[in-house]
Amino acid sequence: VQLQASGGGLAQPGGSLRLSCVASGSIFSIDDMGWYRQAPGKQRELVATIARDGRTNIADSVKGRFTISRDNAKKTVYLQMNSLKPEDTAVYYCNTKIRYYPGAPQNVYWGQGTQVTVSS
């Protein structure tokens, strides 16, 4: 199983970016999908998660600015980031919980990380 993240880059304060992360490989089903971030010198923190049925959990620091969504058929999770702030600068990692067959335990996978820099 591999996770391929894309969409990071440089944005100005107040700007927008959209991250994507696609899962590939031997996958029966994907439960939660999400995004985490890690700024220099800080611990990795949750940004947003989305369950298979669409229920979301959004960090207070990004609520109202970031939107998480997923396309189950494409095995892809998205993070739409609007009204970006310099404090959003971090490496963003996608995370998924995957089952290889019906009834299998969840296996957690992380993407390679994509840099988001917000600066004027």
mmCIF file of N, CA and C in Angstrom:
data_model
loop_
_atom_site.group_PDB
_atom_site.id
_atom_site.type_symbol
_atom_site.label_atom_id
_atom_site.label_comp_id
_atom_site.label_asym_id
_atom_site.label_seq_id
_atom_site.Cartn_x
_atom_site.Cartn_y
_atom_site.Cartn_z
ATOM 1 N N VAL A 1 0.850 -1.185 0.000
ATOM 2 C CA VAL A 1 0.000 0.000 0.000
ATOM 3 C C VAL A 1 0.887 1.237 0.000
ATOM 4 N N GLN A 2 0.535 2.179 -0.836
ATOM 5 C CA GLN A 2 1.265 3.449 -0.892
ATOM 6 C C GLN A 2 0.291 4.608 -0.847
ATOM 7 N N LEU A 3 0.738 5.696 -0.222
ATOM 8 C CA LEU A 3 -0.013 6.939 -0.213
ATOM 9 C C LEU A 3 0.822 7.990 -0.929
ATOM 10 N N GLN A 4 0.234 8.641 -1.915
ATOM 11 C CA GLN A 4 0.933 9.665 -2.673
ATOM 12 C C GLN A 4 0.235 10.989 -2.471
ATOM 13 N N ALA A 5 0.920 11.897 -1.788
ATOM 14 C CA ALA A 5 0.359 13.220 -1.517
ATOM 15 C C ALA A 5 0.893 14.230 -2.519
ATOM 16 N N SER A 6 0.073 15.215 -2.817
ATOM 17 C CA SER A 6 0.482 16.272 -3.738
ATOM 18 C C SER A 6 -0.294 17.540 -3.427
ATOM 19 N N GLY A 7 0.156 18.652 -4.010
ATOM 20 C CA GLY A 7 -0.583 19.897 -3.904
ATOM 21 C C GLY A 7 0.023 20.944 -2.987
ATOM 22 N N GLY A 8 1.088 20.603 -2.303
ATOM 23 C CA GLY A 8 1.719 21.595 -1.444
ATOM 24 C C GLY A 8 2.437 22.658 -2.251
ATOM 25 N N GLY A 9 2.986 23.633 -1.557
ATOM 26 C CA GLY A 9 3.721 24.682 -2.250
ATOM 27 C C GLY A 9 3.734 25.950 -1.433
ATOM 28 N N LEU A 10 3.959 27.055 -2.137
ATOM 29 C CA LEU A 10 4.046 28.371 -1.519
ATOM 30 C C LEU A 10 2.760 29.143 -1.776
ATOM 31 N N ALA A 11 2.221 29.734 -0.735
ATOM 32 C CA ALA A 11 1.034 30.570 -0.862
ATOM 33 C C ALA A 11 1.223 31.826 -0.035
ATOM 34 N N GLN A 12 0.572 32.878 -0.471
ATOM 35 C CA GLN A 12 0.600 34.124 0.297
ATOM 36 C C GLN A 12 -0.440 34.070 1.399
ATOM 37 N N PRO A 13 -0.239 34.813 2.457
ATOM 38 C CA PRO A 13 -1.285 34.900 3.487
ATOM 39 C C PRO A 13 -2.621 35.293 2.868
ATOM 40 N N GLY A 14 -3.653 34.570 3.268
ATOM 41 C CA GLY A 14 -4.978 34.784 2.684
ATOM 42 C C GLY A 14 -5.247 33.957 1.457
ATOM 43 N N GLY A 15 -4.228 33.279 0.957
ATOM 44 C CA GLY A 15 -4.365 32.465 -0.235
ATOM 45 C C GLY A 15 -4.916 31.081 0.040
ATOM 46 N N SER A 16 -4.929 30.263 -1.008
ATOM 47 C CA SER A 16 -5.494 28.927 -0.914
ATOM 48 C C SER A 16 -4.565 27.901 -1.550
ATOM 49 N N LEU A 17 -4.655 26.692 -1.028
ATOM 50 C CA LEU A 17 -4.007 25.528 -1.619
ATOM 51 C C LEU A 17 -4.928 24.340 -1.429
ATOM 52 N N ARG A 18 -4.779 23.345 -2.309
ATOM 53 C CA ARG A 18 -5.554 22.117 -2.181
ATOM 54 C C ARG A 18 -4.605 20.931 -2.204
ATOM 55 N N LEU A 19 -4.655 20.140 -1.137
ATOM 56 C CA LEU A 19 -3.840 18.940 -1.050
ATOM 57 C C LEU A 19 -4.671 17.726 -1.452
ATOM 58 N N SER A 20 -4.004 16.772 -2.074
ATOM 59 C CA SER A 20 -4.633 15.501 -2.435
ATOM 60 C C SER A 20 -3.747 14.361 -1.960
ATOM 61 N N CYS A 21 -4.353 13.245 -1.648
ATOM 62 C CA CYS A 21 -3.596 12.054 -1.258
ATOM 63 C C CYS A 21 -4.362 10.841 -1.761
ATOM 64 N N VAL A 22 -3.699 10.046 -2.604
ATOM 65 C CA VAL A 22 -4.338 8.874 -3.179
ATOM 66 C C VAL A 22 -3.666 7.614 -2.658
ATOM 67 N N ALA A 23 -4.491 6.649 -2.276
ATOM 68 C CA ALA A 23 -4.002 5.370 -1.793
ATOM 69 C C ALA A 23 -4.035 4.348 -2.925
ATOM 70 N N SER A 24 -3.018 3.511 -2.974
ATOM 71 C CA SER A 24 -2.974 2.473 -4.001
ATOM 72 C C SER A 24 -2.395 1.200 -3.406
ATOM 73 N N GLY A 25 -2.697 0.080 -4.065
ATOM 74 C CA GLY A 25 -2.204 -1.205 -3.589
ATOM 75 C C GLY A 25 -3.347 -2.148 -3.261
ATOM 76 N N SER A 26 -3.035 -3.164 -2.485
ATOM 77 C CA SER A 26 -4.009 -4.185 -2.127
ATOM 78 C C SER A 26 -4.873 -3.692 -0.981
ATOM 79 N N ILE A 27 -6.014 -3.122 -1.317
ATOM 80 C CA ILE A 27 -6.892 -2.484 -0.326
ATOM 81 C C ILE A 27 -8.293 -3.052 -0.462
ATOM 82 N N PHE A 28 -8.841 -3.545 0.643
ATOM 83 C CA PHE A 28 -10.246 -3.954 0.637
ATOM 84 C C PHE A 28 -11.144 -2.765 0.952
ATOM 85 N N SER A 29 -10.775 -2.042 2.007
ATOM 86 C CA SER A 29 -11.568 -0.876 2.374
ATOM 87 C C SER A 29 -10.696 0.107 3.129
ATOM 88 N N ILE A 30 -11.116 1.358 3.095
ATOM 89 C CA ILE A 30 -10.430 2.426 3.819
ATOM 90 C C ILE A 30 -11.401 3.021 4.824
ATOM 91 N N ASP A 31 -11.011 3.011 6.086
ATOM 92 C CA ASP A 31 -11.844 3.611 7.124
ATOM 93 C C ASP A 31 -11.527 5.110 7.186
ATOM 94 N N ASP A 32 -11.014 5.588 8.289
ATOM 95 C CA ASP A 32 -10.707 7.014 8.392
ATOM 96 C C ASP A 32 -9.567 7.424 7.464
ATOM 97 N N MET A 33 -9.679 8.633 6.924
ATOM 98 C CA MET A 33 -8.592 9.266 6.180
ATOM 99 C C MET A 33 -8.393 10.635 6.810
ATOM 100 N N GLY A 34 -7.162 11.129 6.769
ATOM 101 C CA GLY A 34 -6.963 12.416 7.421
ATOM 102 C C GLY A 34 -5.664 13.093 7.038
ATOM 103 N N TRP A 35 -5.515 14.275 7.600
ATOM 104 C CA TRP A 35 -4.314 15.080 7.403
ATOM 105 C C TRP A 35 -3.764 15.518 8.755
ATOM 106 N N TYR A 36 -2.460 15.439 8.873
ATOM 107 C CA TYR A 36 -1.740 15.918 10.031
ATOM 108 C C TYR A 36 -0.653 16.867 9.523
ATOM 109 N N ARG A 37 -0.115 17.656 10.419
ATOM 110 C CA ARG A 37 0.969 18.551 10.016
ATOM 111 C C ARG A 37 2.007 18.661 11.111
ATOM 112 N N GLN A 38 3.219 18.980 10.693
ATOM 113 C CA GLN A 38 4.312 19.151 11.637
ATOM 114 C C GLN A 38 5.137 20.353 11.216
ATOM 115 N N ALA A 39 5.156 21.345 12.086
ATOM 116 C CA ALA A 39 5.965 22.541 11.864
ATOM 117 C C ALA A 39 7.339 22.322 12.491
ATOM 118 N N PRO A 40 8.350 23.053 12.032
ATOM 119 C CA PRO A 40 9.693 22.889 12.580
ATOM 120 C C PRO A 40 9.707 23.077 14.091
ATOM 121 N N GLY A 41 10.310 22.131 14.788
ATOM 122 C CA GLY A 41 10.431 22.215 16.228
ATOM 123 C C GLY A 41 9.173 21.892 16.999
ATOM 124 N N LYS A 42 8.119 21.447 16.302
ATOM 125 C CA LYS A 42 6.855 21.123 16.970
ATOM 126 C C LYS A 42 6.466 19.685 16.707
ATOM 127 N N GLN A 43 5.556 19.188 17.528
ATOM 128 C CA GLN A 43 5.054 17.843 17.340
ATOM 129 C C GLN A 43 4.031 17.807 16.206
ATOM 130 N N ARG A 44 3.899 16.621 15.642
ATOM 131 C CA ARG A 44 2.885 16.433 14.614
ATOM 132 C C ARG A 44 1.505 16.585 15.264
ATOM 133 N N GLU A 45 0.605 17.291 14.563
ATOM 134 C CA GLU A 45 -0.718 17.536 15.107
ATOM 135 C C GLU A 45 -1.794 17.216 14.073
ATOM 136 N N LEU A 46 -2.949 16.874 14.586
ATOM 137 C CA LEU A 46 -4.072 16.574 13.717
ATOM 138 C C LEU A 46 -4.596 17.857 13.090
ATOM 139 N N VAL A 47 -4.896 17.780 11.796
ATOM 140 C CA VAL A 47 -5.539 18.886 11.104
ATOM 141 C C VAL A 47 -7.017 18.556 10.892
ATOM 142 N N ALA A 48 -7.269 17.417 10.271
ATOM 143 C CA ALA A 48 -8.646 17.024 9.989
ATOM 144 C C ALA A 48 -8.692 15.547 9.631
ATOM 145 N N THR A 49 -9.796 14.906 9.993
ATOM 146 C CA THR A 49 -10.035 13.530 9.584
ATOM 147 C C THR A 49 -11.449 13.408 9.043
ATOM 148 N N ILE A 50 -11.648 12.384 8.219
ATOM 149 C CA ILE A 50 -12.974 12.128 7.661
ATOM 150 C C ILE A 50 -13.205 10.626 7.636
ATOM 151 N N ALA A 51 -14.355 10.223 8.168
ATOM 152 C CA ALA A 51 -14.716 8.817 8.184
ATOM 153 C C ALA A 51 -15.281 8.411 6.822
ATOM 154 N N ARG A 52 -15.443 7.101 6.652
ATOM 155 C CA ARG A 52 -15.941 6.609 5.384
ATOM 156 C C ARG A 52 -17.339 7.156 5.076
ATOM 157 N N ASP A 53 -18.117 7.399 6.131
ATOM 158 C CA ASP A 53 -19.481 7.901 5.920
ATOM 159 C C ASP A 53 -19.539 9.421 5.811
ATOM 160 N N GLY A 54 -18.365 10.074 5.841
ATOM 161 C CA GLY A 54 -18.317 11.512 5.641
ATOM 162 C C GLY A 54 -18.247 12.350 6.903
ATOM 163 N N ARG A 55 -18.351 11.717 8.057
ATOM 164 C CA ARG A 55 -18.232 12.484 9.301
ATOM 165 C C ARG A 55 -16.805 13.029 9.422
ATOM 166 N N THR A 56 -16.714 14.298 9.836
ATOM 167 C CA THR A 56 -15.406 14.953 9.905
ATOM 168 C C THR A 56 -15.052 15.389 11.314
ATOM 169 N N ASN A 57 -13.766 15.514 11.522
ATOM 170 C CA ASN A 57 -13.227 16.057 12.764
ATOM 171 C C ASN A 57 -12.181 17.080 12.351
ATOM 172 N N ILE A 58 -12.392 18.347 12.712
ATOM 173 C CA ILE A 58 -11.532 19.439 12.264
ATOM 174 C C ILE A 58 -10.890 20.105 13.468
ATOM 175 N N ALA A 59 -9.605 20.353 13.391
ATOM 176 C CA ALA A 59 -8.906 21.045 14.475
ATOM 177 C C ALA A 59 -9.440 22.464 14.607
ATOM 178 N N ASP A 60 -9.529 22.941 15.829
ATOM 179 C CA ASP A 60 -10.046 24.288 16.069
ATOM 180 C C ASP A 60 -9.223 25.348 15.337
ATOM 181 N N SER A 61 -7.926 25.105 15.214
ATOM 182 C CA SER A 61 -7.047 26.109 14.621
ATOM 183 C C SER A 61 -7.325 26.338 13.137
ATOM 184 N N VAL A 62 -7.994 25.398 12.494
ATOM 185 C CA VAL A 62 -8.264 25.530 11.055
ATOM 186 C C VAL A 62 -9.751 25.513 10.738
ATOM 187 N N LYS A 63 -10.561 25.356 11.758
ATOM 188 C CA LYS A 63 -12.006 25.283 11.533
ATOM 189 C C LYS A 63 -12.501 26.561 10.864
ATOM 190 N N GLY A 64 -13.333 26.386 9.837
ATOM 191 C CA GLY A 64 -13.847 27.530 9.100
ATOM 192 C C GLY A 64 -12.963 27.956 7.956
ATOM 193 N N ARG A 65 -11.724 27.435 7.909
ATOM 194 C CA ARG A 65 -10.794 27.789 6.836
ATOM 195 C C ARG A 65 -10.434 26.574 5.981
ATOM 196 N N PHE A 66 -10.320 25.417 6.591
ATOM 197 C CA PHE A 66 -9.945 24.186 5.900
ATOM 198 C C PHE A 66 -11.154 23.266 5.790
ATOM 199 N N THR A 67 -11.236 22.566 4.663
ATOM 200 C CA THR A 67 -12.295 21.587 4.440
ATOM 201 C C THR A 67 -11.672 20.273 3.989
ATOM 202 N N ILE A 68 -12.082 19.191 4.629
ATOM 203 C CA ILE A 68 -11.613 17.869 4.233
ATOM 204 C C ILE A 68 -12.736 17.140 3.505
ATOM 205 N N SER A 69 -12.366 16.408 2.468
ATOM 206 C CA SER A 69 -13.346 15.619 1.727
ATOM 207 C C SER A 69 -12.648 14.373 1.193
ATOM 208 N N ARG A 70 -13.437 13.436 0.696
ATOM 209 C CA ARG A 70 -12.853 12.211 0.157
ATOM 210 C C ARG A 70 -13.695 11.694 -0.988
ATOM 211 N N ASP A 71 -13.036 10.937 -1.852
ATOM 212 C CA ASP A 71 -13.710 10.242 -2.942
ATOM 213 C C ASP A 71 -13.384 8.769 -2.750
ATOM 214 N N ASN A 72 -14.335 8.013 -2.248
ATOM 215 C CA ASN A 72 -14.078 6.610 -1.920
ATOM 216 C C ASN A 72 -13.736 5.793 -3.156
ATOM 217 N N ALA A 73 -14.368 6.091 -4.276
ATOM 218 C CA ALA A 73 -14.092 5.335 -5.498
ATOM 219 C C ALA A 73 -12.658 5.548 -5.967
ATOM 220 N N LYS A 74 -12.150 6.745 -5.748
ATOM 221 C CA LYS A 74 -10.776 7.055 -6.169
ATOM 222 C C LYS A 74 -9.765 6.834 -5.058
ATOM 223 N N LYS A 75 -10.240 6.421 -3.880
ATOM 224 C CA LYS A 75 -9.349 6.188 -2.737
ATOM 225 C C LYS A 75 -8.499 7.441 -2.458
ATOM 226 N N THR A 76 -9.145 8.571 -2.483
ATOM 227 C CA THR A 76 -8.443 9.848 -2.385
ATOM 228 C C THR A 76 -9.072 10.723 -1.306
ATOM 229 N N VAL A 77 -8.214 11.412 -0.567
ATOM 230 C CA VAL A 77 -8.649 12.389 0.413
ATOM 231 C C VAL A 77 -8.085 13.751 0.008
ATOM 232 N N TYR A 78 -8.881 14.791 0.229
ATOM 233 C CA TYR A 78 -8.500 16.140 -0.153
ATOM 234 C C TYR A 78 -8.511 17.046 1.079
ATOM 235 N N LEU A 79 -7.697 18.095 1.012
ATOM 236 C CA LEU A 79 -7.733 19.129 2.036
ATOM 237 C C LEU A 79 -7.715 20.471 1.312
ATOM 238 N N GLN A 80 -8.840 21.152 1.332
ATOM 239 C CA GLN A 80 -8.935 22.493 0.758
ATOM 240 C C GLN A 80 -8.592 23.494 1.848
ATOM 241 N N MET A 81 -7.543 24.262 1.617
ATOM 242 C CA MET A 81 -7.061 25.201 2.621
ATOM 243 C C MET A 81 -7.256 26.617 2.100
ATOM 244 N N ASN A 82 -8.111 27.358 2.766
ATOM 245 C CA ASN A 82 -8.389 28.748 2.401
ATOM 246 C C ASN A 82 -7.940 29.670 3.526
ATOM 247 N N SER A 83 -7.845 30.949 3.216
ATOM 248 C CA SER A 83 -7.457 31.959 4.211
ATOM 249 C C SER A 83 -6.206 31.531 4.958
ATOM 250 N N LEU A 84 -5.215 31.106 4.232
ATOM 251 C CA LEU A 84 -4.000 30.579 4.836
ATOM 252 C C LEU A 84 -3.278 31.646 5.656
ATOM 253 N N LYS A 85 -2.654 31.193 6.729
ATOM 254 C CA LYS A 85 -1.895 32.052 7.627
ATOM 255 C C LYS A 85 -0.454 31.545 7.694
ATOM 256 N N PRO A 86 0.484 32.421 8.044
ATOM 257 C CA PRO A 86 1.874 31.960 8.176
ATOM 258 C C PRO A 86 2.017 30.792 9.155
ATOM 259 N N GLU A 87 1.191 30.753 10.173
ATOM 260 C CA GLU A 87 1.272 29.661 11.143
ATOM 261 C C GLU A 87 0.772 28.330 10.597
ATOM 262 N N ASP A 88 0.225 28.316 9.390
ATOM 263 C CA ASP A 88 -0.143 27.059 8.742
ATOM 264 C C ASP A 88 1.063 26.408 8.062
ATOM 265 N N THR A 89 2.180 27.106 8.036
ATOM 266 C CA THR A 89 3.389 26.564 7.428
ATOM 267 C C THR A 89 3.832 25.305 8.156
ATOM 268 N N ALA A 90 3.965 24.216 7.405
ATOM 269 C CA ALA A 90 4.312 22.928 7.989
ATOM 270 C C ALA A 90 4.446 21.896 6.872
ATOM 271 N N VAL A 91 4.942 20.737 7.235
ATOM 272 C CA VAL A 91 4.845 19.582 6.348
ATOM 273 C C VAL A 91 3.529 18.880 6.674
ATOM 274 N N TYR A 92 2.746 18.650 5.651
ATOM 275 C CA TYR A 92 1.440 18.028 5.816
ATOM 276 C C TYR A 92 1.515 16.561 5.394
ATOM 277 N N TYR A 93 1.005 15.703 6.263
ATOM 278 C CA TYR A 93 1.035 14.257 6.038
ATOM 279 C C TYR A 93 -0.379 13.716 5.948
ATOM 280 N N CYS A 94 -0.633 12.887 4.946
ATOM 281 C CA CYS A 94 -1.923 12.208 4.918
ATOM 282 C C CYS A 94 -1.803 10.883 5.671
ATOM 283 N N ASN A 95 -2.924 10.439 6.157
ATOM 284 C CA ASN A 95 -2.988 9.263 7.024
ATOM 285 C C ASN A 95 -4.252 8.481 6.681
ATOM 286 N N THR A 96 -4.119 7.168 6.560
ATOM 287 C CA THR A 96 -5.302 6.363 6.295
ATOM 288 C C THR A 96 -5.273 5.085 7.134
ATOM 289 N N LYS A 97 -6.459 4.571 7.399
ATOM 290 C CA LYS A 97 -6.616 3.298 8.110
ATOM 291 C C LYS A 97 -7.249 2.321 7.122
ATOM 292 N N ILE A 98 -6.500 1.289 6.792
ATOM 293 C CA ILE A 98 -6.855 0.396 5.693
ATOM 294 C C ILE A 98 -7.052 -1.027 6.188
ATOM 295 N N ARG A 99 -8.003 -1.700 5.571
ATOM 296 C CA ARG A 99 -8.203 -3.134 5.826
ATOM 297 C C ARG A 99 -7.886 -3.904 4.544
ATOM 298 N N TYR A 100 -7.164 -5.000 4.683
ATOM 299 C CA TYR A 100 -6.754 -5.767 3.503
ATOM 300 C C TYR A 100 -7.852 -6.726 3.037
ATOM 301 N N TYR A 101 -8.733 -7.146 3.955
ATOM 302 C CA TYR A 101 -9.818 -8.081 3.623
ATOM 303 C C TYR A 101 -10.931 -7.876 4.621
ATOM 304 N N PRO A 102 -12.134 -8.390 4.362
ATOM 305 C CA PRO A 102 -13.261 -8.195 5.289
ATOM 306 C C PRO A 102 -12.944 -8.715 6.679
ATOM 307 N N GLY A 103 -13.156 -7.866 7.677
ATOM 308 C CA GLY A 103 -12.906 -8.259 9.052
ATOM 309 C C GLY A 103 -11.471 -8.138 9.494
ATOM 310 N N ALA A 104 -10.584 -7.729 8.617
ATOM 311 C CA ALA A 104 -9.178 -7.593 8.978
ATOM 312 C C ALA A 104 -8.988 -6.421 9.930
ATOM 313 N N PRO A 105 -7.952 -6.451 10.735
ATOM 314 C CA PRO A 105 -7.659 -5.291 11.586
ATOM 315 C C PRO A 105 -7.229 -4.114 10.726
ATOM 316 N N GLN A 106 -7.362 -2.921 11.310
ATOM 317 C CA GLN A 106 -6.927 -1.737 10.579
ATOM 318 C C GLN A 106 -5.409 -1.672 10.536
ATOM 319 N N ASN A 107 -4.895 -1.205 9.425
ATOM 320 C CA ASN A 107 -3.475 -0.905 9.285
ATOM 321 C C ASN A 107 -3.346 0.581 8.958
ATOM 322 N N VAL A 108 -2.460 1.247 9.673
ATOM 323 C CA VAL A 108 -2.302 2.690 9.518
ATOM 324 C C VAL A 108 -1.141 2.985 8.581
ATOM 325 N N TYR A 109 -1.391 3.851 7.621
ATOM 326 C CA TYR A 109 -0.357 4.253 6.676
ATOM 327 C C TYR A 109 -0.232 5.772 6.662
ATOM 328 N N TRP A 110 1.007 6.216 6.414
ATOM 329 C CA TRP A 110 1.306 7.645 6.308
ATOM 330 C C TRP A 110 1.866 7.946 4.925
ATOM 331 N N GLY A 111 1.481 9.083 4.381
ATOM 332 C CA GLY A 111 2.076 9.558 3.147
ATOM 333 C C GLY A 111 3.446 10.158 3.403
ATOM 334 N N GLN A 112 4.103 10.574 2.338
ATOM 335 C CA GLN A 112 5.488 11.032 2.438
ATOM 336 C C GLN A 112 5.603 12.463 2.923
ATOM 337 N N GLY A 113 4.510 13.184 3.000
ATOM 338 C CA GLY A 113 4.565 14.569 3.444
ATOM 339 C C GLY A 113 4.722 15.532 2.278
ATOM 340 N N THR A 114 4.017 16.641 2.380
ATOM 341 C CA THR A 114 4.135 17.684 1.362
ATOM 342 C C THR A 114 4.258 19.033 2.075
ATOM 343 N N GLN A 115 5.210 19.824 1.631
ATOM 344 C CA GLN A 115 5.505 21.097 2.305
ATOM 345 C C GLN A 115 4.502 22.164 1.904
ATOM 346 N N VAL A 116 3.968 22.831 2.904
ATOM 347 C CA VAL A 116 3.122 24.007 2.694
ATOM 348 C C VAL A 116 3.800 25.184 3.377
ATOM 349 N N THR A 117 4.067 26.221 2.617
ATOM 350 C CA THR A 117 4.699 27.423 3.140
ATOM 351 C C THR A 117 3.810 28.615 2.835
ATOM 352 N N VAL A 118 3.478 29.345 3.903
ATOM 353 C CA VAL A 118 2.637 30.527 3.750
ATOM 354 C C VAL A 118 3.484 31.740 4.113
ATOM 355 N N SER A 119 3.760 32.548 3.112
ATOM 356 C CA SER A 119 4.649 33.683 3.325
ATOM 357 C C SER A 119 4.416 34.726 2.245
ATOM 358 N N SER A 120 4.613 35.975 2.619
ATOM 359 C CA SER A 120 4.509 37.047 1.629
ATOM 360 C C SER A 120 5.882 37.350 1.036
#
